[in-house]
Amino acid sequence: MAESARGRERIELIARAAVRVTAREGLRGLTHRAVDRAAGLPDGSTSYHARTRARLLEITLEHMAAEEEQALTAFFAGAPPTRDEAARLLAGFVHASVHTSAERTLARFELALEASRRPELRRIYDRAGARFRDTAVATLRGLGSAAPERHARSLIAWCEGMVLDSVAGGGSAAPSPLEDLVAGAAELLDAWLPAGGRG
């Protein structure tokens, strides 16, 4: 049992290091040896726990998906938000993805492209995305959206677009400040939600 716990800890260490390597060097730089170095482990440690590159990609994406789910749960914990609270929560999530979690965000975008070519990664990526989608649909439905599924997809696209622009796009030199993100999220919600709804 202790061995198993140590093994899980080692895999977590490897996954965190793989995220750092991917963010810094891209997927071309993600090798077993590079992860060993980034994790401060003896040569061969990553290969022992992830014998193939495909398995290394899987444990990296699984680790990121778990972290993103924890972050999402932390942001949207508690009572259903009002419209203003929802705008602040969404803006805060985008802002944290750009500033607090920029390394993980860059690695996630790298792996998103790889998932478009690898069905085994696509399944992991889609499961993680479904959690965010379900939360967005439930929030919008609670706020009175007449088309929560459609509005949720557009809202997620706005979030992802703002994050991508801020970490890798033309806006990366000067990412949007939190208050601008709050205003943008509020404008979207105001366009979709009935007047006089939960403010």
Short mmCIF file of C-alpha atoms in Angstrom, two decimals:
data_model
loop_
_atom_site.label_atom_id
_atom_site.label_comp_id
_atom_site.label_asym_id
_atom_site.label_seq_id
_atom_site.Cartn_x
_atom_site.Cartn_y
_atom_site.Cartn_z
CA MET A 1 0.00 0.00 0.00
CA ALA A 2 2.84 2.39 0.91
CA GLU A 3 4.51 1.55 -2.40
CA SER A 4 1.34 2.49 -4.24
CA ALA A 5 1.10 5.83 -2.40
CA ARG A 6 4.75 6.56 -3.22
CA GLY A 7 4.10 5.63 -6.82
CA ARG A 8 1.17 8.05 -7.04
CA GLU A 9 3.28 10.81 -5.51
CA ARG A 10 6.02 10.15 -8.04
CA ILE A 11 3.54 10.26 -10.94
CA GLU A 12 2.20 13.60 -9.62
CA LEU A 13 5.74 14.95 -9.44
CA ILE A 14 6.39 13.79 -13.01
CA ALA A 15 3.12 15.30 -14.25
CA ARG A 16 3.87 18.69 -12.66
CA ALA A 17 7.32 18.69 -14.20
CA ALA A 18 5.87 17.72 -17.58
CA VAL A 19 3.53 20.72 -17.41
CA ARG A 20 6.52 23.01 -16.76
CA VAL A 21 8.50 21.50 -19.63
CA THR A 22 5.55 21.74 -22.02
CA ALA A 23 4.87 25.38 -21.10
CA ARG A 24 8.53 26.32 -21.49
CA GLU A 25 9.59 24.24 -24.50
CA GLY A 26 6.39 23.05 -26.20
CA LEU A 27 5.58 19.43 -26.93
CA ARG A 28 8.75 18.98 -28.98
CA GLY A 29 10.71 19.55 -25.81
CA LEU A 30 8.63 17.12 -23.76
CA THR A 31 10.92 14.13 -23.44
CA HIS A 32 11.36 11.62 -20.64
CA ARG A 33 14.85 12.95 -19.98
CA ALA A 34 13.67 16.58 -19.90
CA VAL A 35 10.98 15.67 -17.36
CA ASP A 36 13.54 13.80 -15.21
CA ARG A 37 15.69 16.95 -15.15
CA ALA A 38 12.76 19.29 -14.43
CA ALA A 39 11.54 17.04 -11.61
CA GLY A 40 15.02 16.59 -10.14
CA LEU A 41 14.76 12.82 -10.57
CA PRO A 42 17.40 10.28 -11.60
CA ASP A 43 17.55 9.45 -15.30
CA GLY A 44 15.01 6.80 -16.21
CA SER A 45 12.50 7.71 -13.49
CA THR A 46 9.93 9.11 -15.91
CA SER A 47 10.36 6.16 -18.26
CA TYR A 48 9.69 3.79 -15.36
CA HIS A 49 6.29 5.36 -14.65
CA ALA A 50 5.38 6.39 -18.22
CA ARG A 51 7.05 3.95 -20.57
CA THR A 52 5.81 5.58 -23.77
CA ARG A 53 5.45 9.17 -24.90
CA ALA A 54 1.71 8.56 -25.28
CA ARG A 55 1.47 7.58 -21.61
CA LEU A 56 3.49 10.64 -20.59
CA LEU A 57 1.07 12.86 -22.49
CA GLU A 58 -1.89 11.11 -20.85
CA ILE A 59 -0.68 11.54 -17.26
CA THR A 60 0.20 15.17 -17.97
CA LEU A 61 -3.26 15.94 -19.33
CA GLU A 62 -4.97 13.95 -16.56
CA HIS A 63 -3.05 15.97 -13.97
CA MET A 64 -4.01 19.27 -15.60
CA ALA A 65 -7.65 18.24 -15.92
CA ALA A 66 -7.77 17.44 -12.20
CA GLU A 67 -6.18 20.78 -11.30
CA GLU A 68 -8.58 22.71 -13.56
CA GLU A 69 -11.55 20.92 -12.02
CA GLN A 70 -10.33 21.86 -8.53
CA ALA A 71 -9.92 25.48 -9.62
CA LEU A 72 -13.37 25.55 -11.21
CA THR A 73 -14.97 24.04 -8.12
CA ALA A 74 -13.24 26.60 -5.91
CA PHE A 75 -14.43 29.51 -8.05
CA PHE A 76 -18.03 28.36 -8.34
CA ALA A 77 -18.51 26.87 -4.87
CA GLY A 78 -21.44 28.06 -2.81
CA ALA A 79 -24.89 29.39 -3.63
CA PRO A 80 -25.89 30.09 -7.25
CA PRO A 81 -24.44 33.48 -8.21
CA THR A 82 -26.33 36.62 -9.14
CA ARG A 83 -25.63 38.12 -12.56
CA ASP A 84 -23.01 40.49 -11.15
CA GLU A 85 -21.40 37.70 -9.14
CA ALA A 86 -21.33 35.44 -12.21
CA ALA A 87 -19.56 38.15 -14.22
CA ARG A 88 -16.95 38.51 -11.47
CA LEU A 89 -16.49 34.75 -11.12
CA LEU A 90 -15.98 34.29 -14.86
CA ALA A 91 -13.60 37.24 -15.05
CA GLY A 92 -11.71 35.94 -12.02
CA PHE A 93 -11.34 32.52 -13.59
CA VAL A 94 -9.99 34.04 -16.83
CA HIS A 95 -7.68 36.38 -14.91
CA ALA A 96 -6.30 33.52 -12.79
CA SER A 97 -5.75 31.39 -15.92
CA VAL A 98 -3.63 34.20 -17.39
CA HIS A 99 -1.73 35.28 -14.29
CA THR A 100 -1.75 32.70 -11.49
CA SER A 101 -1.88 29.62 -13.74
CA ALA A 102 -0.21 30.86 -16.92
CA GLU A 103 2.19 27.90 -17.06
CA ARG A 104 -0.63 25.36 -16.86
CA THR A 105 -2.66 27.36 -19.37
CA LEU A 106 0.12 27.36 -21.97
CA ALA A 107 0.62 23.63 -21.51
CA ARG A 108 -3.14 23.06 -21.82
CA PHE A 109 -3.27 24.84 -25.17
CA GLU A 110 -0.31 22.79 -26.41
CA LEU A 111 -2.07 19.58 -25.37
CA ALA A 112 -5.41 20.74 -26.82
CA LEU A 113 -3.84 20.80 -30.28
CA GLU A 114 -2.25 17.40 -29.71
CA ALA A 115 -5.63 16.04 -28.57
CA SER A 116 -7.08 16.93 -31.96
CA ARG A 117 -4.78 14.23 -33.41
CA ARG A 118 -4.93 11.65 -30.60
CA PRO A 119 -8.31 10.12 -29.67
CA GLU A 120 -7.01 8.89 -26.30
CA LEU A 121 -6.11 12.46 -25.32
CA ARG A 122 -9.32 13.83 -26.83
CA ARG A 123 -11.34 11.73 -24.40
CA ILE A 124 -9.49 13.16 -21.40
CA TYR A 125 -9.70 16.71 -22.74
CA ASP A 126 -13.41 16.42 -23.50
CA ARG A 127 -14.19 15.08 -20.01
CA ALA A 128 -12.48 18.10 -18.49
CA GLY A 129 -14.31 20.45 -20.84
CA ALA A 130 -17.67 18.88 -20.01
CA ARG A 131 -17.26 19.89 -16.35
CA PHE A 132 -16.82 23.56 -17.29
CA ARG A 133 -19.68 23.35 -19.80
CA ASP A 134 -22.06 21.78 -17.28
CA THR A 135 -21.22 24.48 -14.73
CA ALA A 136 -21.78 27.24 -17.30
CA VAL A 137 -25.11 25.75 -18.44
CA ALA A 138 -26.39 25.38 -14.87
CA THR A 139 -25.32 28.93 -13.99
CA LEU A 140 -26.93 30.47 -17.06
CA ARG A 141 -30.10 28.45 -16.59
CA GLY A 142 -30.31 29.66 -13.00
CA LEU A 143 -29.91 33.24 -14.20
CA GLY A 144 -32.82 32.91 -16.61
CA SER A 145 -31.15 32.23 -19.97
CA ALA A 146 -33.67 31.14 -22.61
CA ALA A 147 -30.96 29.07 -24.37
CA PRO A 148 -28.47 28.02 -21.67
CA GLU A 149 -26.65 25.39 -23.77
CA ARG A 150 -26.06 27.79 -26.68
CA HIS A 151 -25.17 30.68 -24.41
CA ALA A 152 -22.81 28.46 -22.40
CA ARG A 153 -20.91 27.51 -25.53
CA SER A 154 -20.53 31.18 -26.50
CA LEU A 155 -19.49 32.13 -22.98
CA ILE A 156 -16.84 29.41 -22.87
CA ALA A 157 -15.58 30.54 -26.28
CA TRP A 158 -15.25 34.08 -24.88
CA CYS A 159 -13.34 32.79 -21.85
CA GLU A 160 -11.02 30.62 -23.93
CA GLY A 161 -10.50 33.38 -26.49
CA MET A 162 -9.61 35.94 -23.83
CA VAL A 163 -7.20 33.50 -22.21
CA LEU A 164 -5.51 32.55 -25.50
CA ASP A 165 -5.23 36.19 -26.57
CA SER A 166 -3.68 37.06 -23.21
CA VAL A 167 -1.09 34.27 -23.01
CA ALA A 168 -0.17 33.64 -26.66
CA GLY A 169 -2.00 36.10 -28.89
CA GLY A 170 -1.77 39.75 -29.75
CA GLY A 171 -2.91 40.75 -26.28
CA SER A 172 -0.12 38.91 -24.48
CA ALA A 173 2.00 42.07 -24.20
CA ALA A 174 -0.75 43.71 -22.13
CA PRO A 175 -3.39 41.25 -20.88
CA SER A 176 -6.77 42.69 -19.98
CA PRO A 177 -7.02 43.88 -16.37
CA LEU A 178 -9.55 42.21 -14.11
CA GLU A 179 -12.07 45.05 -14.26
CA ASP A 180 -12.10 44.96 -18.09
CA LEU A 181 -12.77 41.23 -17.94
CA VAL A 182 -15.60 41.81 -15.46
CA ALA A 183 -17.11 44.42 -17.81
CA GLY A 184 -16.82 42.07 -20.80
CA ALA A 185 -18.44 39.16 -18.99
CA ALA A 186 -21.23 41.45 -17.70
CA GLU A 187 -21.92 42.72 -21.22
CA LEU A 188 -22.33 39.17 -22.50
CA LEU A 189 -24.62 38.20 -19.65
CA ASP A 190 -26.70 41.36 -20.08
CA ALA A 191 -27.17 40.53 -23.77
CA TRP A 192 -28.44 37.01 -23.04
CA LEU A 193 -30.35 37.32 -19.80
CA PRO A 194 -33.79 38.84 -19.27
CA ALA A 195 -33.94 42.37 -17.92
CA GLY A 196 -34.74 42.45 -14.24
CA GLY A 197 -33.40 38.91 -13.73
CA ARG A 198 -31.20 37.94 -10.81
CA GLY A 199 -28.94 40.98 -10.55
#
